[in-house]
Amino acid sequence: MGQFCLNNQSPSMEPSMNRFLQPCVFAAMLLVASIVLTSCVTPPPSYDTLKQDLMLPGVEPAPAPIIDKQDLPTSAETAEEMAPAKAALPDSMSLLDAKRIALADNPDLRSIGHRITSAQARYRRALASYWPSLDLSAGAEHVHRVPQTQVFGGNTIDSGSDSYETYRATLTLSWLLFDGLAREYRVMQARYQETSLQASRADAQRLLCKAVSQSYLTALQARKSMEISRTDRTFNQRLLHDAQKRFEAGSGPETDVLNFQIGVDNADINYLRAQQNLKLSLIMLAELLGRPDATIDPQHGIHMQAIDTSVMIDLREAAAQALNLRPDLQRIMADIQTAHASIGIAKAGYYPQVITNADLGYSNPEWKFSDEDLLLQWGASATWNLFAGGSTRQDVHAAQEE
């Protein structure tokens, strides 16, 4: 452990201006040195660089379209405001209405919102390391000497007893000027962790909306299948009635009667199967919407919205838009950036730490301070770990593997 320390102290405050200019000039020199050291370290790759590495050959990133999300709650406060929607579903619920209710009543999204708030606090905490630290301390101590008897040259000397008290108050200012960019990487790490959580919440919303769409559309399909089965049964029942009359009159074979009877039975089976699928899909939809009883009336007014089928999708354009819009990919990129920041924090152990500090305080055997008891001390120290059994190298290796 190498350590360099420079400090200056004076027993009392002097009115000379040089007494105050010296620490300011020295701190400015240390700040310039820290900036020079900062410029010598390569920062992790940017978000755009990582995104470009994931692009398909020949694909230009598409500009992100402007999406109006004012109707979709994205925060815990919005979800809590819309919580009364659990009381009753609207009489006629479209797919968009179902998505809104699911996003508003989902507790997992509120939980992610609180984690995002925590990540934002950690980010602001990391930024606080750029500011100096100011501490005020005060204390009092009592010292009592025990009487001792010593013999010097045949003479007995009694030291006697003595006691005294000391009171002190100190104002300490310390400022970390350079730590191998560990501070900068911690800020980046906290920022990208927040970005990752933001993307995780968007991805959770995407998956929730996808599940709601599947359940909603499955319910619509089951309802349409019930209508088709009902119509098919009516049609086969009419043909069966005609076939029975022809068979009774001797002008038709019995196989026609049996075939149409099978058609009627198959229509009944398809109807019951579609009815069961409707019930199951509505139960799944009710769970996604956060219904307390997890049930929705099969006769509830859900209806199909018009879908524009004239839109042509280009594969490469869709891939480019996915890289811009898919929150799961954004979360992966943010996690990669977080990992790069962790490596930077580990590598900071190879560099020295430069800290400047100043102390201003009083010390007096009585609780009565004067200018003669004032002590001003300022300086700077540089600490550089030269050998620690390879711990820094192993920390870097562990961060790279993670």
mmCIF file of C-alpha atoms in Angstrom:
data_model
loop_
_atom_site.group_PDB
_atom_site.id
_atom_site.type_symbol
_atom_site.label_atom_id
_atom_site.label_comp_id
_atom_site.label_asym_id
_atom_site.label_seq_id
_atom_site.Cartn_x
_atom_site.Cartn_y
_atom_site.Cartn_z
ATOM 1 C CA MET A 1 0.000 0.000 0.000
ATOM 2 C CA GLY A 2 1.613 3.227 -1.154
ATOM 3 C CA GLN A 3 0.461 6.461 0.360
ATOM 4 C CA PHE A 4 1.442 10.047 -0.243
ATOM 5 C CA CYS A 5 0.212 12.720 2.114
ATOM 6 C CA LEU A 6 0.582 16.464 2.006
ATOM 7 C CA ASN A 7 -0.957 18.693 4.588
ATOM 8 C CA ASN A 8 -0.521 22.019 6.179
ATOM 9 C CA GLN A 9 -1.711 23.219 9.542
ATOM 10 C CA SER A 10 -1.605 26.433 11.468
ATOM 11 C CA PRO A 11 -2.290 26.895 15.156
ATOM 12 C CA SER A 12 -4.439 29.941 14.647
ATOM 13 C CA MET A 13 -6.273 31.869 11.974
ATOM 14 C CA GLU A 14 -4.226 34.648 10.437
ATOM 15 C CA PRO A 15 -5.755 37.491 8.469
ATOM 16 C CA SER A 16 -3.328 36.902 5.604
ATOM 17 C CA MET A 17 -5.072 36.127 2.301
ATOM 18 C CA ASN A 18 -2.380 33.571 1.403
ATOM 19 C CA ARG A 19 -3.599 31.363 4.211
ATOM 20 C CA PHE A 20 -6.839 30.778 2.277
ATOM 21 C CA LEU A 21 -5.468 30.870 -1.270
ATOM 22 C CA GLN A 22 -2.985 28.047 -0.763
ATOM 23 C CA PRO A 23 -5.538 25.252 -0.213
ATOM 24 C CA CYS A 24 -7.684 26.537 -3.082
ATOM 25 C CA VAL A 25 -4.752 26.493 -5.510
ATOM 26 C CA PHE A 26 -3.708 23.040 -4.353
ATOM 27 C CA ALA A 27 -7.253 21.668 -4.752
ATOM 28 C CA ALA A 28 -7.433 23.127 -8.265
ATOM 29 C CA MET A 29 -4.183 21.381 -9.191
ATOM 30 C CA LEU A 30 -5.524 18.069 -7.915
ATOM 31 C CA LEU A 31 -8.761 18.578 -9.838
ATOM 32 C CA VAL A 32 -6.849 19.159 -13.086
ATOM 33 C CA ALA A 33 -4.794 16.036 -12.440
ATOM 34 C CA SER A 34 -7.962 13.984 -11.883
ATOM 35 C CA ILE A 35 -9.438 15.233 -15.157
ATOM 36 C CA VAL A 36 -6.279 14.198 -17.005
ATOM 37 C CA LEU A 37 -6.404 10.737 -15.440
ATOM 38 C CA THR A 38 -10.109 10.454 -16.302
ATOM 39 C CA SER A 39 -9.447 11.136 -19.983
ATOM 40 C CA CYS A 40 -6.953 8.280 -20.129
ATOM 41 C CA VAL A 41 -9.554 5.611 -19.327
ATOM 42 C CA THR A 42 -11.826 4.255 -22.060
ATOM 43 C CA PRO A 43 -15.534 4.296 -21.113
ATOM 44 C CA PRO A 44 -17.814 1.323 -21.933
ATOM 45 C CA PRO A 45 -19.495 1.165 -25.354
ATOM 46 C CA SER A 46 -22.545 3.326 -25.856
ATOM 47 C CA TYR A 47 -26.115 2.151 -26.257
ATOM 48 C CA ASP A 48 -26.155 3.009 -29.966
ATOM 49 C CA THR A 49 -22.974 0.995 -30.534
ATOM 50 C CA LEU A 50 -24.471 -2.097 -28.918
ATOM 51 C CA LYS A 51 -27.681 -1.669 -30.876
ATOM 52 C CA GLN A 52 -25.725 -1.365 -34.132
ATOM 53 C CA ASP A 53 -23.931 -4.648 -33.331
ATOM 54 C CA LEU A 54 -27.292 -6.411 -33.095
ATOM 55 C CA MET A 55 -28.596 -5.055 -36.402
ATOM 56 C CA LEU A 56 -29.040 -7.377 -39.365
ATOM 57 C CA PRO A 57 -26.634 -6.834 -42.278
ATOM 58 C CA GLY A 58 -27.884 -4.099 -44.556
ATOM 59 C CA VAL A 59 -30.649 -3.009 -42.179
ATOM 60 C CA GLU A 60 -30.843 0.630 -41.200
ATOM 61 C CA PRO A 61 -32.423 1.369 -37.827
ATOM 62 C CA ALA A 62 -35.941 2.637 -38.322
ATOM 63 C CA PRO A 63 -36.991 5.779 -36.478
ATOM 64 C CA ALA A 64 -39.086 5.022 -33.450
ATOM 65 C CA PRO A 65 -42.713 5.996 -34.128
ATOM 66 C CA ILE A 66 -44.538 8.296 -31.751
ATOM 67 C CA ILE A 67 -46.905 6.190 -29.665
ATOM 68 C CA ASP A 68 -49.607 7.826 -27.621
ATOM 69 C CA LYS A 69 -49.672 6.021 -24.294
ATOM 70 C CA GLN A 70 -51.843 8.441 -22.414
ATOM 71 C CA ASP A 71 -54.609 5.857 -22.157
ATOM 72 C CA LEU A 72 -52.305 3.136 -20.872
ATOM 73 C CA PRO A 73 -51.212 3.471 -17.217
ATOM 74 C CA THR A 74 -47.466 3.013 -16.761
ATOM 75 C CA SER A 75 -46.910 3.942 -13.135
ATOM 76 C CA ALA A 76 -47.971 2.725 -9.745
ATOM 77 C CA GLU A 77 -49.880 5.966 -9.074
ATOM 78 C CA THR A 78 -51.960 5.597 -12.249
ATOM 79 C CA ALA A 79 -52.700 1.986 -11.420
ATOM 80 C CA GLU A 80 -53.868 2.903 -7.941
ATOM 81 C CA GLU A 81 -56.110 5.642 -9.332
ATOM 82 C CA MET A 82 -57.778 3.172 -11.688
ATOM 83 C CA ALA A 83 -58.103 0.463 -9.022
ATOM 84 C CA PRO A 84 -61.878 1.128 -8.528
ATOM 85 C CA ALA A 85 -62.393 -0.342 -12.037
ATOM 86 C CA LYS A 86 -62.259 -3.749 -10.316
ATOM 87 C CA ALA A 87 -65.765 -3.186 -9.016
ATOM 88 C CA ALA A 88 -67.479 -3.861 -12.337
ATOM 89 C CA LEU A 89 -66.638 -4.396 -15.965
ATOM 90 C CA PRO A 90 -68.175 -2.170 -18.626
ATOM 91 C CA ASP A 91 -71.288 -3.518 -20.311
ATOM 92 C CA SER A 92 -69.506 -3.677 -23.662
ATOM 93 C CA MET A 93 -65.767 -4.320 -23.469
ATOM 94 C CA SER A 94 -63.475 -4.024 -26.462
ATOM 95 C CA LEU A 95 -59.987 -5.494 -26.647
ATOM 96 C CA LEU A 96 -58.471 -2.089 -25.894
ATOM 97 C CA ASP A 97 -60.717 -1.758 -22.833
ATOM 98 C CA ALA A 98 -59.550 -5.166 -21.620
ATOM 99 C CA LYS A 99 -55.900 -4.153 -21.996
ATOM 100 C CA ARG A 100 -56.473 -0.919 -20.081
ATOM 101 C CA ILE A 101 -58.150 -2.731 -17.188
ATOM 102 C CA ALA A 102 -55.402 -5.377 -17.061
ATOM 103 C CA LEU A 103 -52.636 -2.770 -16.993
ATOM 104 C CA ALA A 104 -54.412 -0.735 -14.332
ATOM 105 C CA ASP A 105 -55.180 -3.614 -11.964
ATOM 106 C CA ASN A 106 -51.967 -5.645 -12.242
ATOM 107 C CA PRO A 107 -49.995 -5.746 -8.945
ATOM 108 C CA ASP A 108 -46.790 -6.924 -10.639
ATOM 109 C CA LEU A 109 -46.593 -3.670 -12.597
ATOM 110 C CA ARG A 110 -47.013 -1.667 -9.406
ATOM 111 C CA SER A 111 -44.212 -3.721 -7.835
ATOM 112 C CA ILE A 112 -41.900 -2.964 -10.763
ATOM 113 C CA GLY A 113 -42.844 0.708 -10.425
ATOM 114 C CA HIS A 114 -41.618 0.713 -6.816
ATOM 115 C CA ARG A 115 -38.380 -1.002 -7.870
ATOM 116 C CA ILE A 116 -37.879 1.705 -10.500
ATOM 117 C CA THR A 117 -38.327 4.369 -7.825
ATOM 118 C CA SER A 118 -35.714 2.576 -5.725
ATOM 119 C CA ALA A 119 -33.325 2.462 -8.703
ATOM 120 C CA GLN A 120 -33.796 6.193 -9.247
ATOM 121 C CA ALA A 121 -32.882 6.810 -5.602
ATOM 122 C CA ARG A 122 -29.733 4.685 -6.018
ATOM 123 C CA TYR A 123 -28.826 6.711 -9.101
ATOM 124 C CA ARG A 124 -29.168 9.993 -7.186
ATOM 125 C CA ARG A 125 -27.157 8.422 -4.356
ATOM 126 C CA ALA A 126 -24.359 7.621 -6.822
ATOM 127 C CA LEU A 127 -24.374 11.218 -8.058
ATOM 128 C CA ALA A 128 -23.930 12.440 -4.488
ATOM 129 C CA SER A 129 -20.383 11.004 -4.471
ATOM 130 C CA TYR A 130 -19.270 13.884 -6.718
ATOM 131 C CA TRP A 131 -19.896 16.367 -3.912
ATOM 132 C CA PRO A 132 -17.629 16.971 -0.921
ATOM 133 C CA SER A 133 -18.503 15.600 2.480
ATOM 134 C CA LEU A 134 -18.896 18.008 5.424
ATOM 135 C CA ASP A 135 -18.949 16.566 8.941
ATOM 136 C CA LEU A 136 -19.262 18.243 12.310
ATOM 137 C CA SER A 137 -17.927 16.458 15.369
ATOM 138 C CA ALA A 138 -17.700 17.456 19.005
ATOM 139 C CA GLY A 139 -16.442 15.662 22.058
ATOM 140 C CA ALA A 140 -15.309 15.894 25.637
ATOM 141 C CA GLU A 141 -12.981 13.638 27.593
ATOM 142 C CA HIS A 142 -11.752 13.407 31.157
ATOM 143 C CA VAL A 143 -8.265 12.096 31.974
ATOM 144 C CA HIS A 144 -7.294 11.064 35.495
ATOM 145 C CA ARG A 145 -3.714 10.086 36.253
ATOM 146 C CA VAL A 146 -3.166 7.430 38.908
ATOM 147 C CA PRO A 147 -0.481 8.440 41.468
ATOM 148 C CA GLN A 148 2.783 6.548 41.000
ATOM 149 C CA THR A 149 5.935 6.315 43.143
ATOM 150 C CA GLN A 150 9.303 6.034 41.393
ATOM 151 C CA VAL A 151 12.837 5.765 42.777
ATOM 152 C CA PHE A 152 15.679 7.632 41.048
ATOM 153 C CA GLY A 153 19.188 7.492 42.547
ATOM 154 C CA GLY A 154 17.940 6.532 45.959
ATOM 155 C CA ASN A 155 15.369 9.305 45.976
ATOM 156 C CA THR A 156 11.676 8.491 46.044
ATOM 157 C CA ILE A 157 9.548 10.643 43.803
ATOM 158 C CA ASP A 158 5.783 10.681 44.112
ATOM 159 C CA SER A 159 4.172 11.819 40.865
ATOM 160 C CA GLY A 160 0.935 12.558 42.616
ATOM 161 C CA SER A 161 -2.465 12.522 41.021
ATOM 162 C CA ASP A 162 -3.662 14.776 38.282
ATOM 163 C CA SER A 163 -6.805 15.102 36.185
ATOM 164 C CA TYR A 164 -7.880 17.351 33.417
ATOM 165 C CA GLU A 165 -10.600 17.692 30.782
ATOM 166 C CA THR A 166 -10.449 18.445 27.082
ATOM 167 C CA TYR A 167 -13.247 19.828 24.931
ATOM 168 C CA ARG A 168 -13.095 19.912 21.155
ATOM 169 C CA ALA A 169 -15.275 20.750 18.147
ATOM 170 C CA THR A 170 -14.149 20.098 14.584
ATOM 171 C CA LEU A 171 -15.610 20.802 11.151
ATOM 172 C CA THR A 172 -14.167 18.391 8.568
ATOM 173 C CA LEU A 173 -14.380 18.802 4.797
ATOM 174 C CA SER A 174 -13.292 15.893 2.575
ATOM 175 C CA TRP A 175 -13.536 15.578 -1.203
ATOM 176 C CA LEU A 176 -12.739 12.559 -3.343
ATOM 177 C CA LEU A 177 -11.011 13.862 -6.468
ATOM 178 C CA PHE A 178 -10.096 10.632 -8.243
ATOM 179 C CA ASP A 179 -10.711 6.934 -7.609
ATOM 180 C CA GLY A 180 -9.889 5.282 -10.910
ATOM 181 C CA LEU A 181 -13.296 6.221 -12.392
ATOM 182 C CA ALA A 182 -15.071 3.889 -9.959
ATOM 183 C CA ARG A 183 -17.413 6.740 -9.092
ATOM 184 C CA GLU A 184 -18.271 7.359 -12.766
ATOM 185 C CA TYR A 185 -18.890 3.675 -13.398
ATOM 186 C CA ARG A 186 -21.130 3.402 -10.340
ATOM 187 C CA VAL A 187 -23.247 6.245 -11.694
ATOM 188 C CA MET A 188 -23.452 4.516 -15.082
ATOM 189 C CA GLN A 189 -24.298 1.211 -13.401
ATOM 190 C CA ALA A 190 -27.130 2.766 -11.407
ATOM 191 C CA ARG A 191 -28.436 4.555 -14.485
ATOM 192 C CA TYR A 192 -28.493 1.437 -16.647
ATOM 193 C CA GLN A 193 -30.065 -0.589 -13.852
ATOM 194 C CA GLU A 194 -32.910 1.926 -13.851
ATOM 195 C CA THR A 195 -33.106 1.683 -17.652
ATOM 196 C CA SER A 196 -33.246 -2.109 -17.391
ATOM 197 C CA LEU A 197 -36.133 -1.931 -14.922
ATOM 198 C CA GLN A 198 -37.961 0.542 -17.150
ATOM 199 C CA ALA A 199 -37.591 -1.895 -20.052
ATOM 200 C CA SER A 200 -38.668 -4.788 -17.812
ATOM 201 C CA ARG A 201 -41.868 -2.947 -16.939
ATOM 202 C CA ALA A 202 -42.546 -2.208 -20.615
ATOM 203 C CA ASP A 203 -41.883 -5.857 -21.457
ATOM 204 C CA ALA A 204 -44.216 -7.007 -18.669
ATOM 205 C CA GLN A 205 -46.897 -4.735 -20.105
ATOM 206 C CA ARG A 206 -46.264 -6.153 -23.559
ATOM 207 C CA LEU A 207 -46.563 -9.759 -22.370
ATOM 208 C CA LEU A 208 -49.646 -8.945 -20.304
ATOM 209 C CA CYS A 209 -51.343 -7.284 -23.298
ATOM 210 C CA LYS A 210 -50.391 -10.280 -25.436
ATOM 211 C CA ALA A 211 -51.956 -12.703 -22.939
ATOM 212 C CA VAL A 212 -55.103 -10.544 -22.708
ATOM 213 C CA SER A 213 -55.337 -10.478 -26.510
ATOM 214 C CA GLN A 214 -54.982 -14.250 -26.736
ATOM 215 C CA SER A 215 -57.662 -14.893 -24.118
ATOM 216 C CA TYR A 216 -59.968 -12.234 -25.550
ATOM 217 C CA LEU A 217 -59.650 -13.451 -29.135
ATOM 218 C CA THR A 218 -59.970 -17.087 -28.045
ATOM 219 C CA ALA A 219 -63.251 -16.187 -26.354
ATOM 220 C CA LEU A 220 -64.452 -14.495 -29.539
ATOM 221 C CA GLN A 221 -63.416 -17.502 -31.600
ATOM 222 C CA ALA A 222 -65.221 -19.858 -29.218
ATOM 223 C CA ARG A 223 -68.367 -17.744 -29.395
ATOM 224 C CA LYS A 224 -68.245 -17.755 -33.194
ATOM 225 C CA SER A 225 -67.675 -21.527 -33.139
ATOM 226 C CA MET A 226 -70.801 -21.926 -31.015
ATOM 227 C CA GLU A 227 -72.806 -19.949 -33.564
ATOM 228 C CA ILE A 228 -71.410 -22.021 -36.420
ATOM 229 C CA SER A 229 -72.155 -25.270 -34.574
ATOM 230 C CA ARG A 230 -75.679 -24.102 -33.830
ATOM 231 C CA THR A 231 -76.244 -23.238 -37.492
ATOM 232 C CA ASP A 232 -74.668 -26.526 -38.593
ATOM 233 C CA ARG A 233 -76.955 -28.482 -36.277
ATOM 234 C CA THR A 234 -80.035 -26.689 -37.612
ATOM 235 C CA PHE A 235 -78.963 -27.452 -41.184
ATOM 236 C CA ASN A 236 -78.249 -31.153 -40.502
ATOM 237 C CA GLN A 237 -81.437 -31.470 -38.454
ATOM 238 C CA ARG A 238 -83.483 -30.249 -41.421
ATOM 239 C CA LEU A 239 -81.703 -32.672 -43.763
ATOM 240 C CA LEU A 240 -82.220 -35.481 -41.254
ATOM 241 C CA HIS A 241 -85.951 -34.765 -41.123
ATOM 242 C CA ASP A 242 -86.198 -34.925 -44.949
ATOM 243 C CA ALA A 243 -84.105 -38.115 -45.073
ATOM 244 C CA GLN A 244 -86.344 -39.811 -42.500
ATOM 245 C CA LYS A 245 -89.464 -38.977 -44.535
ATOM 246 C CA ARG A 246 -87.847 -40.378 -47.684
ATOM 247 C CA PHE A 247 -86.756 -43.510 -45.830
ATOM 248 C CA GLU A 248 -90.224 -44.044 -44.346
ATOM 249 C CA ALA A 249 -91.709 -43.601 -47.811
ATOM 250 C CA GLY A 250 -89.251 -46.138 -49.213
ATOM 251 C CA SER A 251 -87.648 -43.680 -51.614
ATOM 252 C CA GLY A 252 -84.373 -43.126 -49.710
ATOM 253 C CA PRO A 253 -81.668 -45.316 -48.150
ATOM 254 C CA GLU A 254 -81.176 -45.635 -44.412
ATOM 255 C CA THR A 255 -77.519 -44.533 -44.763
ATOM 256 C CA ASP A 256 -78.676 -40.991 -45.510
ATOM 257 C CA VAL A 257 -80.573 -40.943 -42.239
ATOM 258 C CA LEU A 258 -77.541 -42.216 -40.344
ATOM 259 C CA ASN A 259 -75.148 -39.753 -42.031
ATOM 260 C CA PHE A 260 -77.302 -36.753 -41.216
ATOM 261 C CA GLN A 261 -77.780 -38.033 -37.661
ATOM 262 C CA ILE A 262 -73.973 -38.149 -37.323
ATOM 263 C CA GLY A 263 -73.836 -34.576 -38.640
ATOM 264 C CA VAL A 264 -76.292 -33.468 -35.956
ATOM 265 C CA ASP A 265 -74.313 -35.258 -33.242
ATOM 266 C CA ASN A 266 -71.015 -33.772 -34.454
ATOM 267 C CA ALA A 267 -72.558 -30.310 -34.392
ATOM 268 C CA ASP A 268 -73.656 -30.907 -30.781
ATOM 269 C CA ILE A 269 -70.139 -32.074 -29.864
ATOM 270 C CA ASN A 270 -68.547 -29.041 -31.532
ATOM 271 C CA TYR A 271 -70.989 -26.765 -29.741
ATOM 272 C CA LEU A 272 -70.148 -28.249 -26.327
ATOM 273 C CA ARG A 273 -66.414 -28.066 -27.085
ATOM 274 C CA ALA A 274 -66.685 -24.412 -28.127
ATOM 275 C CA GLN A 275 -68.778 -23.663 -25.055
ATOM 276 C CA GLN A 276 -66.103 -25.199 -22.837
ATOM 277 C CA ASN A 277 -63.376 -23.198 -24.617
ATOM 278 C CA LEU A 278 -65.402 -20.031 -24.075
ATOM 279 C CA LYS A 279 -65.655 -20.688 -20.346
ATOM 280 C CA LEU A 280 -61.936 -21.442 -20.022
ATOM 281 C CA SER A 281 -60.876 -18.395 -22.035
ATOM 282 C CA LEU A 282 -63.178 -16.141 -19.984
ATOM 283 C CA ILE A 283 -61.703 -17.541 -16.757
ATOM 284 C CA MET A 284 -58.199 -16.793 -18.029
ATOM 285 C CA LEU A 285 -59.297 -13.320 -19.135
ATOM 286 C CA ALA A 286 -60.883 -12.646 -15.740
ATOM 287 C CA GLU A 287 -57.648 -13.607 -13.980
ATOM 288 C CA LEU A 288 -55.635 -11.309 -16.248
ATOM 289 C CA LEU A 289 -58.093 -8.478 -15.580
ATOM 290 C CA GLY A 290 -57.739 -8.993 -11.827
ATOM 291 C CA ARG A 291 -61.336 -9.983 -11.152
ATOM 292 C CA PRO A 292 -61.717 -11.100 -7.500
ATOM 293 C CA ASP A 293 -63.986 -14.054 -8.382
ATOM 294 C CA ALA A 294 -62.089 -14.859 -11.648
ATOM 295 C CA THR A 295 -65.337 -15.141 -13.619
ATOM 296 C CA ILE A 296 -66.908 -13.279 -16.511
ATOM 297 C CA ASP A 297 -70.445 -13.828 -17.699
ATOM 298 C CA PRO A 298 -70.360 -15.748 -21.017
ATOM 299 C CA GLN A 299 -73.063 -13.370 -22.263
ATOM 300 C CA HIS A 300 -70.873 -10.332 -21.520
ATOM 301 C CA GLY A 301 -70.630 -7.897 -24.397
ATOM 302 C CA ILE A 302 -67.216 -8.512 -25.947
ATOM 303 C CA HIS A 303 -66.963 -7.676 -29.605
ATOM 304 C CA MET A 304 -64.414 -7.785 -32.393
ATOM 305 C CA GLN A 305 -62.764 -4.578 -33.522
ATOM 306 C CA ALA A 306 -62.048 -3.862 -37.161
ATOM 307 C CA ILE A 307 -58.527 -4.932 -38.184
ATOM 308 C CA ASP A 308 -56.721 -3.333 -41.096
ATOM 309 C CA THR A 309 -55.463 -6.242 -43.206
ATOM 310 C CA SER A 310 -54.124 -4.058 -46.008
ATOM 311 C CA VAL A 311 -50.842 -3.335 -44.193
ATOM 312 C CA MET A 312 -47.848 -4.996 -45.847
ATOM 313 C CA ILE A 313 -44.996 -5.978 -43.539
ATOM 314 C CA ASP A 314 -41.405 -6.064 -44.737
ATOM 315 C CA LEU A 315 -39.209 -8.510 -42.790
ATOM 316 C CA ARG A 316 -36.133 -6.287 -42.590
ATOM 317 C CA GLU A 317 -38.168 -3.216 -41.702
ATOM 318 C CA ALA A 318 -39.962 -5.200 -39.006
ATOM 319 C CA ALA A 319 -36.599 -6.384 -37.625
ATOM 320 C CA ALA A 320 -35.305 -2.797 -37.531
ATOM 321 C CA GLN A 321 -38.425 -1.601 -35.737
ATOM 322 C CA ALA A 322 -38.149 -4.478 -33.276
ATOM 323 C CA LEU A 323 -34.641 -3.374 -32.305
ATOM 324 C CA ASN A 324 -35.997 0.096 -31.597
ATOM 325 C CA LEU A 325 -39.252 -0.860 -29.899
ATOM 326 C CA ARG A 326 -38.899 -4.290 -28.290
ATOM 327 C CA PRO A 327 -38.441 -3.677 -24.546
ATOM 328 C CA ASP A 328 -36.875 -7.090 -23.980
ATOM 329 C CA LEU A 329 -34.046 -6.179 -26.370
ATOM 330 C CA GLN A 330 -33.677 -2.799 -24.667
ATOM 331 C CA ARG A 331 -33.426 -4.580 -21.320
ATOM 332 C CA ILE A 332 -30.693 -6.867 -22.669
ATOM 333 C CA MET A 333 -28.727 -3.866 -23.964
ATOM 334 C CA ALA A 334 -29.084 -2.094 -20.614
ATOM 335 C CA ASP A 335 -27.893 -5.244 -18.807
ATOM 336 C CA ILE A 336 -24.854 -5.375 -21.099
ATOM 337 C CA GLN A 337 -24.058 -1.770 -20.234
ATOM 338 C CA THR A 338 -24.461 -2.586 -16.531
ATOM 339 C CA ALA A 339 -21.996 -5.453 -16.910
ATOM 340 C CA HIS A 340 -19.475 -3.127 -18.613
ATOM 341 C CA ALA A 341 -19.867 -0.693 -15.718
ATOM 342 C CA SER A 342 -19.202 -3.509 -13.215
ATOM 343 C CA ILE A 343 -15.966 -4.304 -15.046
ATOM 344 C CA GLY A 344 -14.984 -0.628 -14.873
ATOM 345 C CA ILE A 345 -15.633 -0.564 -11.120
ATOM 346 C CA ALA A 346 -13.408 -3.615 -10.662
ATOM 347 C CA LYS A 347 -10.612 -2.124 -12.810
ATOM 348 C CA ALA A 348 -10.640 1.038 -10.683
ATOM 349 C CA GLY A 349 -8.620 -0.927 -8.130
ATOM 350 C CA TYR A 350 -5.583 -0.562 -10.421
ATOM 351 C CA TYR A 351 -5.590 3.216 -9.979
ATOM 352 C CA PRO A 352 -4.794 5.422 -6.970
ATOM 353 C CA GLN A 353 -7.279 7.349 -4.903
ATOM 354 C CA VAL A 354 -6.765 11.071 -4.414
ATOM 355 C CA ILE A 355 -8.589 12.727 -1.517
ATOM 356 C CA THR A 356 -8.330 16.288 -0.282
ATOM 357 C CA ASN A 357 -9.469 17.322 3.175
ATOM 358 C CA ALA A 358 -9.562 20.261 5.548
ATOM 359 C CA ASP A 359 -10.224 20.465 9.292
ATOM 360 C CA LEU A 360 -11.292 23.532 11.215
ATOM 361 C CA GLY A 361 -11.755 23.117 14.930
ATOM 362 C CA TYR A 362 -11.213 24.161 18.515
ATOM 363 C CA SER A 363 -9.547 22.316 21.370
ATOM 364 C CA ASN A 364 -9.438 23.682 24.913
ATOM 365 C CA PRO A 365 -9.363 22.313 28.479
ATOM 366 C CA GLU A 366 -12.393 24.469 29.197
ATOM 367 C CA TRP A 367 -15.591 24.931 27.239
ATOM 368 C CA LYS A 368 -14.532 28.465 26.366
ATOM 369 C CA PHE A 369 -13.027 28.785 22.914
ATOM 370 C CA SER A 370 -11.010 31.705 21.617
ATOM 371 C CA ASP A 371 -9.028 32.473 18.488
ATOM 372 C CA GLU A 372 -5.908 31.077 20.131
ATOM 373 C CA ASP A 373 -7.550 27.644 20.337
ATOM 374 C CA LEU A 374 -8.501 27.576 16.655
ATOM 375 C CA LEU A 375 -6.792 24.916 14.526
ATOM 376 C CA LEU A 376 -6.861 24.908 10.705
ATOM 377 C CA GLN A 377 -5.475 21.880 8.926
ATOM 378 C CA TRP A 378 -5.701 21.091 5.221
ATOM 379 C CA GLY A 379 -3.995 18.756 2.807
ATOM 380 C CA ALA A 380 -4.377 15.903 0.368
ATOM 381 C CA SER A 381 -3.509 12.232 0.314
ATOM 382 C CA ALA A 382 -2.978 9.739 -2.493
ATOM 383 C CA THR A 383 -3.352 6.026 -1.785
ATOM 384 C CA TRP A 384 -2.303 3.375 -4.287
ATOM 385 C CA ASN A 385 -2.629 -0.325 -3.644
ATOM 386 C CA LEU A 386 0.522 -2.024 -4.970
ATOM 387 C CA PHE A 387 -0.202 -5.618 -3.956
ATOM 388 C CA ALA A 388 -3.211 -7.344 -2.396
ATOM 389 C CA GLY A 389 -2.695 -10.972 -3.381
ATOM 390 C CA GLY A 390 -4.237 -10.484 -6.824
ATOM 391 C CA SER A 391 -7.668 -9.549 -5.464
ATOM 392 C CA THR A 392 -8.161 -6.744 -7.984
ATOM 393 C CA ARG A 393 -7.329 -9.025 -10.903
ATOM 394 C CA GLN A 394 -9.781 -11.633 -9.618
ATOM 395 C CA ASP A 395 -12.489 -8.992 -9.173
ATOM 396 C CA VAL A 396 -12.000 -7.941 -12.799
ATOM 397 C CA HIS A 397 -12.095 -11.564 -13.947
ATOM 398 C CA ALA A 398 -15.277 -12.234 -11.972
ATOM 399 C CA ALA A 399 -16.948 -9.127 -13.413
ATOM 400 C CA GLN A 400 -15.978 -10.128 -16.960
ATOM 401 C CA GLU A 401 -17.394 -13.635 -16.512
ATOM 402 C CA GLU A 402 -20.662 -12.336 -15.109
#
